[in-house]
Every structure is written in structure tokens, then in C-alpha cells.
Amino acid sequence: MSAPAERSVSVNGVPCRIWEKGQGSPVFYLAGIAGLPRWTPFLDRLAERHRVVVPSIPGFPGAAGHDRLDQPLDWVAAVLDLLEGAGLAGGDLIGASVGGTLAAEAAAMAPGLVRRLMLIAPFGLYDKASPPADPWAQKPGTLPALLSARPETYAAFVAPPEGSDVGEWSIAATRAGEAAARLLWPLGDTRLERRLHRIRCPTLILWGAEDKVLRPSYAERFAAGIAGKSTLRLIPDAGHLADLDAPGAAAEAVFEALD
Amino acid sequence: MKLMWFHLMPYTRLPEDFRERHNSVWVDLDRRLFDPAFAHQLYNEFMDELEYAAALGFDAICVNEHHSNGYGLMPSPNLIAAALARRTSEAAICVLGNSLALYNPPTRVAEEMAMIDCISGGRLIAGFPVGTPMDTCYAYGQNPSQLRARYLEAHDLVLEAWTRSETFAFNGRFNQQRYVNIWPQPLQRPHPPIWIPGGGSVETWQWCAARDYVYCYLSYFGYKAGRETMMGFWREMERLGKDRNPYRAGFLQFVGVAESREEAMRLYKEPAEYFYGRCLHVDPRYANPPGYNSEATQRAKITSQVSLAAQRSATMTGGATWDEILAKGFVIIGSPDEVAEQLRTVATDLNVGHLMLLLQFGNMSRDLAGYNSRLFAERVLPQLRGLFDDAWQDRWWPTPLPKAARAVPQPVDAREAAE
């Protein structure tokens, strides 16, 4: 994997990292619950055919400023600033997990901004019969198996690179957890469901068949609420972070939706 | 030196195999273990004990706040404090909760504490902890990333509500209230003394120094473990140019007194093992919500004591052993003279003028708590009372109405009015 190019855009006066790689029609990606401590094989697959643009959401690796976002509206405005600043203007947008929530909010609140939307297991809805699992109340060592069907892949994804400052790496990882919690704690209904009808663009909904955080039944509720033509795809042998667990299958599904 | 009698109000019937059969004493504690009819007895016994401590001459009686917790049956310490205000007359009433961020609007805290201050004739000490992760983020669903900012803002609102002379609007980041004007207002002016129970974060120490508040370290692990924290506190005070007035600080200590050390060993082993075994069985899942600890605290590698308890729970099959409890000074036991000598060492070594004593702990019976308290009051307390007072003044103690001006609870005689 070659390294992505890096620039930044300012959101509320705080710089947010933008990674970019590949050629072709642009596709934007908002990352999941841990953010992107490093580039991933899924993004590399996309970069084989597209210019992949990856803005970091405030508080996630590469971007600070989550501590000034108090209300959902603050978050939506920040993400719109981020996406517009990164150059999304009527382009294609993928959002995974936490990033999926904000991608869906952005598409609902600024319908002209997104041409085609791809959501990978976003948070935001609440099913009383199957509430989200709580990633912030896990016994030490159990989080990887909750988030991923391949815990060792997840562990490697978040592990500090050799020679890095382990203490600061761990603080950045905690900060990502905090940012996600700041937006979603305590994982109740964010009212996104009431805004789904404003998503009028074609939408692909991807879900890991083995998602233990948000059961795949949530996928159908997203599909039912979205006004645009929605396609639902379950990815076998993948957990909540489906694009990390099954980069090939996830990328193929995206290519089908885009090409 | 102030000697204060503290009650946690533990549920005393957690089963013997609690650690093996149950997940946690906190947050998702098994509801089936709670017997309301037994709790009726327990609350009344505990309040008897607090009233008895006041009658014995302890300087204060202390209550605190916990939620969904098997060793702390006071989700609302204000309810207990109000009842104590009626049934005691001299002791200060130290409420070492309210966790400010949990109340919406926090004005409620200003009101209730003002009520307690009025009812008690100005005997209230107002404690404002942030609250543990278990209490605030899990049991009460507060956002860990906003908890401290909400706490600080709520503090400002309460202080304004207590001290401003007109109706005012509060336009905060989290709390907006167009009309704030509490009735009643606190009796103590400008407001009751404010004490801050906290872990070992430098930010908390600096805040206490800037505001001139008492910092309390409520350690379950005795003075040996607490020493490092208190040394850090005093170093920070020195750096900030504050004096070493021991009344800037409070410290909690478990104590068991008997006629002899052997007798104390026999009497206090079971309740101590109950507390350190069953009551501190905390699921580590609930110890570290992201954002609860500031990044500065993470960098300083400060670990909270609930987090320590949770780590111990996760790594140990049994609770702390009696040997460990004694060796590490979690509980100080002995004859009155031995206890007095040890507590004198604790107070002078840690430089704390407010010593909060847990003389009821674990499943200790009312009779034994009474015995422990009486022996302490009669034979330990007199040996310690004068400590520090030749050199320092306690500027953080309540200033009640003069005795002659204070109401005395009395039954209504309906005939009198007609005569």
C-alpha cells in the first residue's frame, strides 16, 4: 500500500486531515467508530478505480475539535463544512458506522451535496427488541471481537505503529472513542429515522451479516425510511466494521453501485 | 481537627457468593437481591446510627450520593440530610454529593441545599463531586465527553443562584433558564462551605485552590494508598502559593475500635471482608467511559480508585484478604489509644484537618457500629480534637445561627391555639 496524499481543511477553526488516493471519479469516505488510525485495504481497493477522498471527522484520528460540538446540529454543520471543504459537491459518499450516521445526516440535510450514498452499518436508529450493543462498556480485551468478525485484523488496525509514541497513540484512540460517544451516547434513537425521508438519492445499504453491535435487522429499517431507491446488501463473514473485515466484498458492492 | 462520622449506607445482605454469582455491585446489580421491607429496617437503622453519632459529639455527620449501587443506598443524600437536620441540633451536616451534572436544571440542587441549610439552622456543608463513571455515565446516562463541562457550568449556576440578589437569566452552554430566583435561599452567607470530593486530578486541585474550596480524597484504600494523592495535592498548593492549612483538605478512613487489638480483630474482620470483597466487586466494563478522564489526566497516568477497584475485581477471584486490609491500612483497627496514635499519624502525615471516619462499614450491625462509634467518641476523639488548632483556623466550616435563635422541633398541641 502506498501512502495517501494528505492535506487539511478547517472546521470551526480546527484543521481536519484529508487523505486522498487514486484516480477517477471521486468517492468520499467517512470512517467508522475508531476513525482511521491508518489507511485500509478497502480504501486501496476503491483507489484502484476512483479518487478516494477521506476527511477525518472532528475528534477522530487526524482531526480535533469534537469538544466544541455539543448538539446533533453542531455535528451535522461540522460534517457539512468538512465535506464541502474537502470538495464534495454533488459527488458520491460512503459512510461507515459513526461516519455512516453523519453521512446519512448530511445527505438528509443537504440533499444536493450527495449524488449517491453508501451506508455501512450506521448508528442512529433504535430497535427496542434489539438495542445496539454498548462498545463503551466492554471488559478489557473484548472490544475487537465485538466490532469485528476478524478481531486480529481490528487489533492490527488500531495497534500503534512501530516507533510511535504509544502513550499518545492510546490517547488518540481514546479521543476517537470519546468523539463517537459525544455524538451517540447512550446509543438511543437520534431521530435520524425522522429525517431519512429527506434522503432522495440512490442509496446502497451494506451490513456485515455478523454485526454484533447493530444487528442486520437495522438495515431494513434504513432501507424502508430512505426515499431514494435503496439497495440492501449483506456481507457474509463480516462484523460491524464490514469494510475492514471484508474489504474485497465491500469494495465490489461499492463498485456495483457506482459503475 | 474535625472528626466527622460518615455513612455509605451499604446494603448488608449481599449473598456470600456474591463475587462468584454476580457481575457487579454497581450499575447492573441484580435487582432481585433488593428487599424493600429489609431496606425499611436498614434505612431506619442507618439513620439511627447517624443521629447517634451526632449525639456522641462528632463534629459532623456525612452522607453521599450513589446510583444503582449495592454499597451506597443514597441516590438522594438530600432526603437523608433533611431528616437528619430535624433530628440533630449541633453536628454539621455534610452532604458529599450532589453530582451537579445529573440535575436538570441544576437549580434544583441550589434549592434543596438551601432548604437543608434553612431547616438545619445553617449547618450544611455542600459537597459537589463530579461523580463516578458508574453513577453518572452508566446509571444516569450522562455523556462522558460533556460531564465535566456540564459539572462546571452547573456549579456556576448554583453559585449564582445562591449569591445573586435579583432574579437573573442564566444563558449557559448546556443550561438555559430565563428566570432563576430560588426560594428559599441558603441561611449561610454568602453560601454554605463548598467541599469537592475528587480523585487525584491536578485540574481539580487547581480549581479548589482558585475557588478556595476544600478538597476531599475519599479513599477506600487507606492512608498508605492515599498518601501519594495528598502529597500531590500539597505540592500543588505550594506551587500555587497557598498555605498548608490542613483544613483545606478532607480524608476518609475506615476505623474499628475495641478494648484491645485482639478484640478489634475479632469484631471487624467480617464487616471489612464484606466491604472489600462484596461491596467493591465492580465490573471493569463501567470504569472507563471514553472522555470521562481528561487528556491531561491520561497523560499524568492517574487512575481513579473506582477504576482500581474494578481492575482488582477483574484480576482477583476473591476480594482483599483480611491480612491485606490490615497491612495496607485500608482499615485502622486497635484499642482506643492505638487508633488515636495511628490517626494522629495519618492526619499529620497527610496534613488533613477534616478526617471522615467510616465507623459503620460493610455488613456491620447497628450494635457494633454503635459500640465502635461510642468508643471512638469517648476515648479516641478527645485525644485528637485539638490537633492543628493552635496554628490553623478552619475557614471552611459551617456558621450556624446562634443557638438561641435556632428552632427546636416540638409536637404541635392543637389545644393551645384555641386557648
XYZ file of C-alpha atoms in Angstrom:
678
model
C 0.000 0.000 0.000
C 1.403 3.370 -0.948
C 0.663 6.249 1.392
C -2.212 8.588 0.588
C -1.631 12.271 -0.066
C -2.509 14.464 2.870
C -3.989 17.958 3.217
C -6.342 19.531 5.664
C -9.453 21.663 5.810
C -10.522 23.872 8.654
C -13.734 23.120 10.545
C -14.652 25.629 13.249
C -11.089 26.860 13.038
C -9.585 23.422 13.723
C -7.670 21.566 10.991
C -9.076 18.214 9.880
C -6.946 15.773 7.939
C -7.945 14.839 4.380
C -6.369 11.739 2.887
C -6.587 11.183 -0.823
C -5.510 8.436 -3.182
C -6.269 7.153 -6.690
C -7.593 8.464 -9.979
C -11.032 8.619 -11.485
C -14.414 9.842 -10.358
C -14.204 10.934 -6.722
C -15.725 8.946 -3.914
C -15.720 10.312 -0.376
C -15.490 8.158 2.758
C -16.365 8.931 6.387
C -14.836 6.342 8.704
C -16.305 4.238 11.480
C -16.118 4.072 15.218
C -12.333 4.129 15.645
C -11.798 6.583 12.814
C -8.801 5.874 10.609
C -5.625 5.438 12.626
C -4.177 4.137 9.348
C -5.128 3.625 5.693
C -7.027 0.399 4.937
C -7.122 -2.313 2.257
C -10.769 -1.397 1.471
C -9.755 2.166 0.595
C -6.897 0.810 -1.512
C -9.326 -1.326 -3.477
C -11.529 1.711 -4.106
C -8.468 3.734 -5.123
C -7.811 1.278 -7.948
C -10.788 2.793 -9.789
C -11.589 6.076 -8.052
C -10.093 9.149 -6.487
C -10.775 8.301 -2.848
C -11.143 11.335 -0.562
C -11.166 10.638 3.168
C -11.902 13.550 5.520
C -11.416 12.972 9.258
C -14.400 13.844 11.412
C -13.590 16.142 14.395
C -12.179 14.121 17.311
C -11.137 11.146 15.185
C -7.506 10.484 14.217
C -6.199 13.440 12.247
C -8.783 15.922 13.484
C -9.548 17.629 16.780
C -12.384 19.926 17.721
C -15.035 17.460 18.851
C -15.164 19.178 22.226
C -16.954 22.178 20.786
C -19.714 20.097 19.204
C -22.456 19.844 21.819
C -25.663 19.163 19.964
C -26.537 16.997 16.948
C -26.953 20.133 14.860
C -23.383 21.184 15.717
C -22.159 17.834 14.405
C -24.186 17.996 11.202
C -22.978 21.527 10.492
C -19.372 20.472 11.174
C -19.646 17.493 8.825
C -21.203 19.615 6.096
C -18.330 22.087 6.497
C -15.893 19.185 6.356
C -17.383 17.569 3.257
C -17.793 20.828 1.386
C -14.279 21.885 2.380
C -12.921 18.567 1.117
C -14.607 19.192 -2.244
C -17.733 17.056 -2.164
C -20.165 18.884 -4.424
C -22.801 16.557 -5.728
C -20.452 13.563 -5.560
C -20.601 10.067 -4.118
C -20.314 9.465 -0.385
C -19.645 6.376 1.704
C -20.115 6.449 5.462
C -19.350 3.598 7.838
C -20.636 3.113 11.385
C -20.345 6.517 13.121
C -19.326 8.042 9.806
C -22.431 6.436 8.287
C -24.650 8.230 10.762
C -23.143 11.559 9.817
C -23.166 10.732 6.084
C -26.887 9.973 6.345
C -27.485 13.202 8.283
C -25.532 15.182 5.677
C -27.456 13.616 2.792
C -30.747 14.332 4.548
C -29.961 17.905 5.472
C -28.154 18.893 2.262
C -29.666 16.675 -0.450
C -27.848 18.480 -3.276
C -24.476 17.628 -1.784
C -24.620 13.886 -2.368
C -25.284 12.106 -5.668
C -25.141 8.523 -4.451
C -24.948 7.425 -0.830
C -23.457 4.227 0.535
C -24.016 3.434 4.181
C -22.169 0.719 6.063
C -23.957 -0.146 9.322
C -24.709 3.367 10.544
C -25.850 4.124 14.096
C -28.783 6.371 14.883
C -31.855 4.140 14.887
C -33.108 2.291 17.916
C -34.860 -1.054 17.948
C -36.271 -1.841 21.371
C -36.212 -5.554 20.605
C -32.539 -5.405 19.662
C -30.815 -2.349 21.130
C -27.286 -1.578 19.945
C -24.554 -3.358 21.896
C -22.546 -0.980 24.073
C -18.974 -0.635 22.789
C -18.223 1.709 25.698
C -18.964 -0.864 28.383
C -16.692 -3.730 27.446
C -14.456 -5.861 29.559
C -10.782 -5.323 28.758
C -9.869 -7.093 25.542
C -13.383 -7.852 24.308
C -13.882 -4.848 22.017
C -12.159 -6.281 18.916
C -14.472 -9.315 18.832
C -17.498 -7.077 19.301
C -16.611 -4.753 16.432
C -15.083 -7.170 14.003
C -15.583 -10.711 12.756
C -11.786 -10.778 12.479
C -10.631 -9.458 15.815
C -6.968 -9.811 14.913
C -7.490 -7.606 11.863
C -9.100 -4.963 14.035
C -6.355 -5.251 16.646
C -3.715 -4.706 13.940
C -5.721 -1.797 12.520
C -5.652 0.106 15.819
C -2.205 -1.040 17.061
C 0.460 1.656 17.392
C 2.967 1.598 14.512
C 6.486 0.639 15.441
C 8.452 3.548 16.830
C 5.365 5.658 17.590
C 4.629 7.241 20.968
C 2.428 4.557 22.493
C 1.001 6.886 25.152
C -0.091 9.497 22.628
C -1.404 6.806 20.278
C -3.565 5.480 23.075
C -4.813 8.973 23.935
C -5.768 9.498 20.275
C -7.647 6.176 20.303
C -9.486 7.181 23.478
C -10.245 10.549 21.894
C -11.863 8.777 18.924
C -13.968 6.767 21.367
C -14.873 9.950 23.153
C -15.863 11.712 19.937
C -18.133 8.814 18.977
C -19.597 8.784 22.477
C -20.043 12.540 22.431
C -22.216 12.180 19.341
C -24.076 8.979 20.214
C -24.017 8.255 23.969
C -26.023 6.400 25.284
C -26.851 4.880 21.887
C -30.509 5.761 21.821
C -32.715 6.992 18.984
C -31.035 10.074 17.478
C -34.180 10.913 15.466
C -32.291 10.221 12.256
C -35.198 7.963 11.336
C -37.451 11.010 11.100
C -35.080 12.594 8.614
C -34.428 9.545 6.411
C -37.246 10.545 4.056
C -35.129 13.526 3.066
C -32.521 11.189 1.586
C -33.685 11.151 -2.014
C -30.563 9.884 -3.740
C -29.948 6.222 -4.636
C -28.598 4.555 -1.533
C -26.690 1.346 -1.004
C -27.001 -0.125 2.462
C -24.212 -2.523 3.362
C -24.265 -4.570 6.513
C -21.961 -7.203 7.939
C -24.039 -10.343 8.377
C -22.185 -10.929 11.659
C -22.591 -7.400 13.010
C -22.822 -7.758 16.802
C -23.198 -4.046 17.506
C -26.140 -3.310 15.239
C -27.986 -6.405 14.131
C -28.638 -6.600 10.377
C -32.360 -6.020 11.047
C -31.430 -2.342 11.280
C -30.538 -2.407 7.568
C -34.154 -2.974 6.621
C -35.316 -0.051 8.710
C -32.846 2.221 6.959
C -33.987 0.916 3.574
C -37.638 1.439 4.490
C -37.084 5.024 5.646
C -34.949 6.334 2.819
C -36.939 7.984 -0.011
C -34.388 7.316 -2.748
C -34.019 3.918 -4.393
C -32.285 1.806 -1.821
C -30.390 -1.432 -2.272
C -29.572 -3.668 0.636
C -26.555 -5.945 0.693
C -25.445 -8.228 3.499
C -21.755 -9.026 3.557
C -21.081 -12.557 4.792
C -18.393 -13.217 7.413
C -18.184 -9.527 8.300
C -18.967 -7.754 11.543
C -19.783 -4.157 12.400
C -16.690 -2.810 10.646
C -17.657 -4.679 7.486
C -15.288 -2.884 5.139
C -12.387 -3.722 7.452
C -13.464 -7.362 7.792
C -14.254 -7.972 4.114
C -12.518 -5.289 2.030
C -12.941 -7.174 -1.233
C -16.654 -7.883 -0.923
C -17.376 -4.393 0.383
C -15.439 -2.768 -2.466
C -17.231 -4.951 -5.052
C -20.588 -3.838 -3.680
C -19.497 -0.207 -3.920
C -18.260 -0.687 -7.490
C -21.612 -2.192 -8.459
C -23.391 0.826 -7.053
C -21.056 3.312 -8.700
C -20.015 1.878 -12.040
C -9.126 18.889 63.923
C -12.602 17.907 62.846
C -13.790 14.327 63.273
C -16.683 13.536 61.042
C -18.900 10.445 61.027
C -19.567 9.172 57.508
C -22.170 6.676 56.338
C -22.140 4.986 52.934
C -25.336 3.066 53.703
C -24.329 -0.320 52.299
C -26.905 -2.981 51.629
C -25.916 -5.581 54.212
C -27.430 -8.692 52.695
C -25.374 -9.294 49.577
C -25.004 -13.070 49.475
C -21.801 -14.781 50.494
C -21.124 -15.976 46.950
C -21.818 -12.522 45.525
C -18.466 -12.258 43.733
C -18.860 -15.635 42.103
C -22.518 -15.447 41.158
C -22.990 -11.791 40.344
C -21.497 -9.482 37.811
C -21.174 -6.216 39.655
C -22.184 -4.331 42.789
C -22.831 -1.325 40.619
C -24.855 -0.366 37.534
C -26.337 -3.777 36.673
C -26.516 -5.101 40.220
C -29.095 -7.874 40.406
C -32.433 -6.267 41.277
C -33.689 -9.480 42.868
C -31.226 -9.019 45.720
C -33.104 -5.944 46.943
C -35.749 -6.480 49.611
C -37.716 -3.272 50.265
C -39.048 -4.461 53.620
C -35.479 -5.115 54.721
C -34.446 -1.732 53.306
C -37.111 -0.152 55.504
C -35.316 -1.557 58.544
C -31.919 -0.719 57.142
C -32.601 2.948 56.341
C -34.022 3.467 59.793
C -31.093 1.732 61.462
C -28.612 3.756 59.434
C -30.357 6.989 60.329
C -30.352 5.893 63.982
C -26.603 5.476 63.672
C -26.103 8.906 62.117
C -28.254 10.521 64.807
C -26.356 8.630 67.488
C -23.044 9.857 66.058
C -24.317 13.426 66.255
C -25.405 12.850 69.848
C -21.980 11.401 70.688
C -20.377 14.679 69.729
C -18.824 14.036 66.334
C -18.269 17.347 64.572
C -20.306 16.344 61.541
C -22.373 13.580 60.082
C -21.752 12.871 56.418
C -23.810 11.387 53.612
C -23.072 10.963 49.914
C -24.641 10.075 46.571
C -24.532 6.846 44.593
C -26.805 5.337 41.981
C -27.586 1.696 41.207
C -25.091 0.755 43.880
C -25.171 -2.066 46.415
C -22.850 -0.349 48.891
C -24.466 3.058 48.734
C -28.210 3.272 49.247
C -28.409 7.060 48.912
C -29.345 8.097 45.391
C -30.599 11.221 47.135
C -28.441 12.200 50.106
C -30.571 15.324 50.434
C -33.516 13.249 51.667
C -31.413 11.769 54.451
C -29.809 15.116 55.256
C -33.222 16.751 55.597
C -34.350 14.091 58.040
C -31.093 14.446 59.989
C -31.497 18.207 60.116
C -34.659 17.708 62.161
C -33.271 15.083 64.499
C -29.898 16.635 65.308
C -29.014 20.060 66.607
C -25.271 20.609 66.823
C -23.407 18.471 64.294
C -22.638 19.890 60.889
C -24.461 18.106 58.081
C -22.008 17.264 55.374
C -23.590 16.266 52.054
C -20.736 14.993 49.929
C -22.829 14.584 46.843
C -24.705 16.244 44.784
C -23.221 15.327 41.443
C -24.138 18.566 39.760
C -24.218 17.453 36.148
C -27.004 14.984 36.884
C -29.632 17.597 37.652
C -31.676 19.424 35.100
C -31.858 22.234 35.854
C -29.052 22.250 38.455
C -31.095 24.949 40.148
C -32.750 22.019 41.907
C -29.514 21.399 43.820
C -29.311 25.056 44.835
C -32.888 24.856 46.106
C -32.613 21.593 48.009
C -29.354 22.528 49.675
C -30.801 25.911 50.616
C -33.721 24.034 52.185
C -31.378 21.833 54.210
C -29.401 24.874 55.275
C -32.569 26.653 56.432
C -34.046 23.609 58.175
C -30.760 22.876 59.970
C -30.143 26.453 61.004
C -27.052 26.827 58.831
C -25.264 23.545 59.471
C -24.829 22.427 55.857
C -21.568 21.609 54.106
C -22.276 21.486 50.366
C -20.248 18.814 48.584
C -20.048 18.768 44.796
C -18.429 15.668 43.306
C -18.290 15.155 39.563
C -19.450 11.624 40.373
C -18.013 8.295 39.346
C -18.438 6.921 35.809
C -20.768 4.258 37.216
C -23.061 6.809 38.824
C -23.034 9.467 36.152
C -22.363 7.934 32.733
C -23.834 4.470 33.141
C -26.527 4.585 35.831
C -27.582 8.120 34.859
C -26.783 8.026 31.134
C -24.767 11.241 31.113
C -22.438 11.845 28.206
C -18.868 11.218 29.447
C -17.485 13.700 26.963
C -19.636 16.521 28.329
C -19.767 15.572 32.003
C -17.048 17.902 33.314
C -18.101 20.904 31.278
C -21.662 20.380 32.469
C -20.476 19.989 36.044
C -18.512 23.238 35.961
C -21.359 25.127 34.381
C -23.865 23.721 36.877
C -21.549 24.821 39.677
C -21.602 28.368 38.303
C -25.375 28.304 38.100
C -25.772 27.049 41.680
C -23.347 29.639 42.990
C -25.136 32.434 41.182
C -28.482 31.140 42.402
C -27.162 31.268 45.977
C -25.473 34.636 45.847
C -27.197 36.987 43.415
C -29.628 39.450 44.858
C -32.045 39.607 41.951
C -33.857 37.286 39.589
C -31.444 36.587 36.753
C -31.240 34.812 33.429
C -28.663 32.053 33.025
C -27.539 31.638 29.449
C -25.161 28.694 29.620
C -23.887 26.268 27.062
C -25.907 23.387 28.492
C -28.360 25.104 30.806
C -30.514 27.984 29.836
C -33.022 29.323 32.274
C -34.746 32.641 31.699
C -35.697 33.178 35.328
C -33.520 31.956 38.187
C -34.683 33.041 41.607
C -34.552 30.358 44.265
C -36.824 30.332 47.281
C -35.544 29.516 49.844
C -32.032 30.904 49.865
C -29.286 29.402 51.994
C -29.009 30.645 55.535
C -25.204 30.788 55.488
C -23.819 33.841 53.708
C -22.546 34.182 51.088
C -23.220 30.437 50.811
C -22.596 27.163 52.681
C -18.983 25.969 52.619
C -18.244 24.057 49.434
C -16.207 20.876 49.507
C -15.074 18.935 46.478
C -14.628 15.167 46.751
C -12.421 14.140 43.875
C -9.871 11.710 42.522
C -6.323 12.850 42.064
C -6.561 15.166 39.070
C -4.397 18.264 39.029
C -7.209 20.258 37.438
C -9.450 19.560 40.430
C -6.743 20.688 42.873
C -6.161 23.869 40.908
C -9.867 24.560 40.783
C -10.225 24.044 44.557
C -7.304 26.387 45.129
C -8.682 29.051 42.819
C -12.120 28.871 44.405
C -10.876 28.351 47.937
C -12.793 25.095 48.348
C -11.952 22.089 50.497
C -10.559 19.128 48.566
C -11.597 15.707 49.887
C -9.973 12.449 48.951
C -12.428 9.695 49.763
C -10.123 6.708 49.682
C -11.307 3.185 50.312
C -7.725 2.042 50.351
C -6.473 3.789 53.448
C -3.854 6.363 54.160
C -0.942 4.465 52.684
C -2.531 4.482 49.230
C -3.919 7.968 49.792
C -0.578 9.397 50.782
C 0.666 9.886 47.239
C -2.505 11.729 46.268
C -2.415 14.007 49.300
C 1.274 14.720 48.817
C 0.483 15.693 45.225
C -2.280 17.967 46.477
C 0.001 19.766 48.927
C 2.794 20.102 46.372
C 0.310 21.750 44.032
C -0.923 24.072 46.805
C 2.645 25.093 47.482
C 3.270 25.708 43.792
C 0.178 27.909 43.702
C 1.345 29.863 46.737
C -1.371 28.550 49.075
C -0.698 27.959 52.763
C -0.598 24.496 54.307
C -3.766 24.992 56.307
C -4.809 21.354 56.937
C -8.424 22.428 56.784
C -8.073 22.794 53.025
C -8.290 19.002 52.923
C -10.516 16.114 53.924
C -9.691 12.425 54.005
C -11.770 9.294 54.531
C -10.607 6.418 56.711
C -12.203 3.138 57.801
C -11.730 2.582 61.554
C -12.552 -0.203 64.029
C -12.017 0.440 67.738
C -12.266 -2.107 70.563
C -10.841 -2.551 74.039
C -7.836 -4.348 72.565
C -6.366 -5.042 69.151
C -7.265 -8.735 69.506
C -10.849 -7.823 70.228
C -10.875 -5.439 67.264
C -9.511 -8.211 65.025
C -12.345 -10.444 66.129
C -15.064 -7.812 65.709
C -14.161 -6.074 62.468
C -12.837 -8.837 60.232
C -16.221 -9.845 58.871
C -17.597 -6.387 58.038
C -14.260 -5.384 56.479
C -14.131 -8.507 54.335
C -17.755 -7.918 53.373
C -16.935 -4.418 52.166
C -13.672 -5.178 50.368
C -14.989 -8.440 48.967
C -18.619 -7.927 48.031
C -19.053 -4.140 48.003
C -16.041 -3.436 45.810
C -16.931 -6.086 43.269
C -17.248 -3.654 40.366
C -17.414 -4.742 36.758
C -14.485 -3.099 34.927
C -16.795 -2.504 31.976
C -18.132 0.509 33.844
C -14.888 2.094 34.955
C -13.594 3.979 31.931
C -16.112 5.543 29.559
C -14.174 7.450 26.890
C -13.859 11.130 27.722
C -14.520 10.777 31.444
C -10.828 11.331 32.163
C -9.332 14.437 30.609
C -6.363 14.022 28.300
C -4.207 15.771 30.925
C -5.261 13.148 33.465
C -4.489 10.387 30.972
C -1.051 11.874 30.361
C -0.427 12.075 34.111
C -1.406 8.367 34.274
C -3.729 8.963 37.178
C -6.011 6.040 37.849
C -9.172 6.611 39.836
C -9.898 4.419 42.800
C -13.091 3.029 41.260
C -11.007 2.095 38.298
C -8.506 0.459 40.640
C -11.292 -1.417 42.388
C -12.607 -2.557 39.025
C -9.156 -3.683 37.924
C -8.780 -5.600 41.156
C -12.188 -7.141 40.624
C -11.211 -8.241 37.158
C -7.925 -9.770 38.184
C -8.782 -11.276 41.562
C -11.077 -14.133 42.270
C -11.617 -13.087 45.866
C -11.672 -9.660 47.466
C -8.829 -8.232 49.512
C -7.853 -10.556 52.346
C -8.033 -9.524 55.999
C -4.235 -9.547 56.129
C -4.037 -7.192 53.185
C -6.779 -4.954 54.593
C -4.752 -4.557 57.776
C -1.267 -4.462 56.291
C -2.141 -1.779 53.766
C -4.099 0.244 56.292
C -7.423 0.051 54.434
C -8.962 -0.247 57.891
C -7.242 1.060 61.008
C -8.062 -1.099 63.998
C -6.952 -1.378 67.588
C -7.518 -0.168 71.109
C -8.594 3.463 71.533
C -5.024 4.557 72.231
C -3.627 2.612 69.292
C -6.245 4.033 66.942
C -5.704 7.562 68.232
C -1.996 7.258 67.658
C -2.436 5.936 64.114
C -4.971 8.584 63.216
C -2.713 11.280 64.588
C -0.050 9.983 62.230
C -2.496 9.915 59.317
C -3.687 13.444 59.994
C -0.248 14.967 60.471
C 1.420 12.951 57.720
C -1.286 13.717 55.162
C -1.875 17.154 56.696
C -5.661 16.798 56.766
C -7.806 18.698 59.220
C -11.081 17.057 58.237
C -10.983 13.366 58.977
C -14.056 11.477 57.804
C -14.497 8.227 59.608
C -16.296 5.159 58.420
C -17.207 3.513 61.717
C -20.017 1.557 60.114
C -18.807 -0.359 57.085
C -19.793 -3.472 55.166
C -22.430 -5.555 56.914
C -21.600 -4.207 60.372
C -24.621 -4.411 62.653
C -26.173 -1.406 64.326
C -24.987 -2.635 67.693
C -21.395 -2.956 66.589
C -21.494 0.372 64.732
C -22.819 1.926 67.934
C -20.086 0.327 70.028
C -17.394 1.413 67.561
C -18.760 4.953 67.459
C -19.133 5.295 71.231
C -15.671 4.011 71.963
C -14.287 6.347 69.354
C -16.210 9.346 70.650
C -15.333 8.739 74.268
C -11.752 7.606 74.058
C -10.256 8.444 70.659
C -11.849 11.722 69.728
C -10.691 13.610 72.866
C -7.106 12.674 72.051
C -7.307 14.182 68.573
C -9.681 17.078 68.816
C -7.208 19.861 69.496
C -4.800 18.845 66.752
C -3.906 21.716 64.354
C -5.999 24.260 66.222
C -3.093 26.082 67.791
C -1.804 27.014 64.364
C -4.700 26.953 61.939
C -8.248 28.130 61.636
C -10.962 26.177 59.830
C -12.359 28.735 57.384
C -14.427 26.049 55.663
C -16.764 25.064 58.477
C -20.473 25.965 58.669
C -21.510 29.050 60.573
C -24.921 28.209 62.037
C -27.338 30.597 63.702
C -26.597 31.242 67.366
C -28.122 28.542 69.470
C -30.728 30.856 70.973
C -32.016 31.724 67.530
C -32.468 28.125 66.418
C -35.820 26.351 66.244
C -36.367 23.287 68.380
C -38.578 20.579 66.875
C -41.624 20.103 69.069
C -45.032 18.488 68.782
C -47.987 20.658 67.909
C -50.514 20.995 70.699
C -53.776 21.789 68.958
C -55.482 22.924 72.129
C -53.031 25.721 72.825
C -54.062 27.845 69.865
C -57.695 27.962 70.920
C -56.904 28.979 74.444
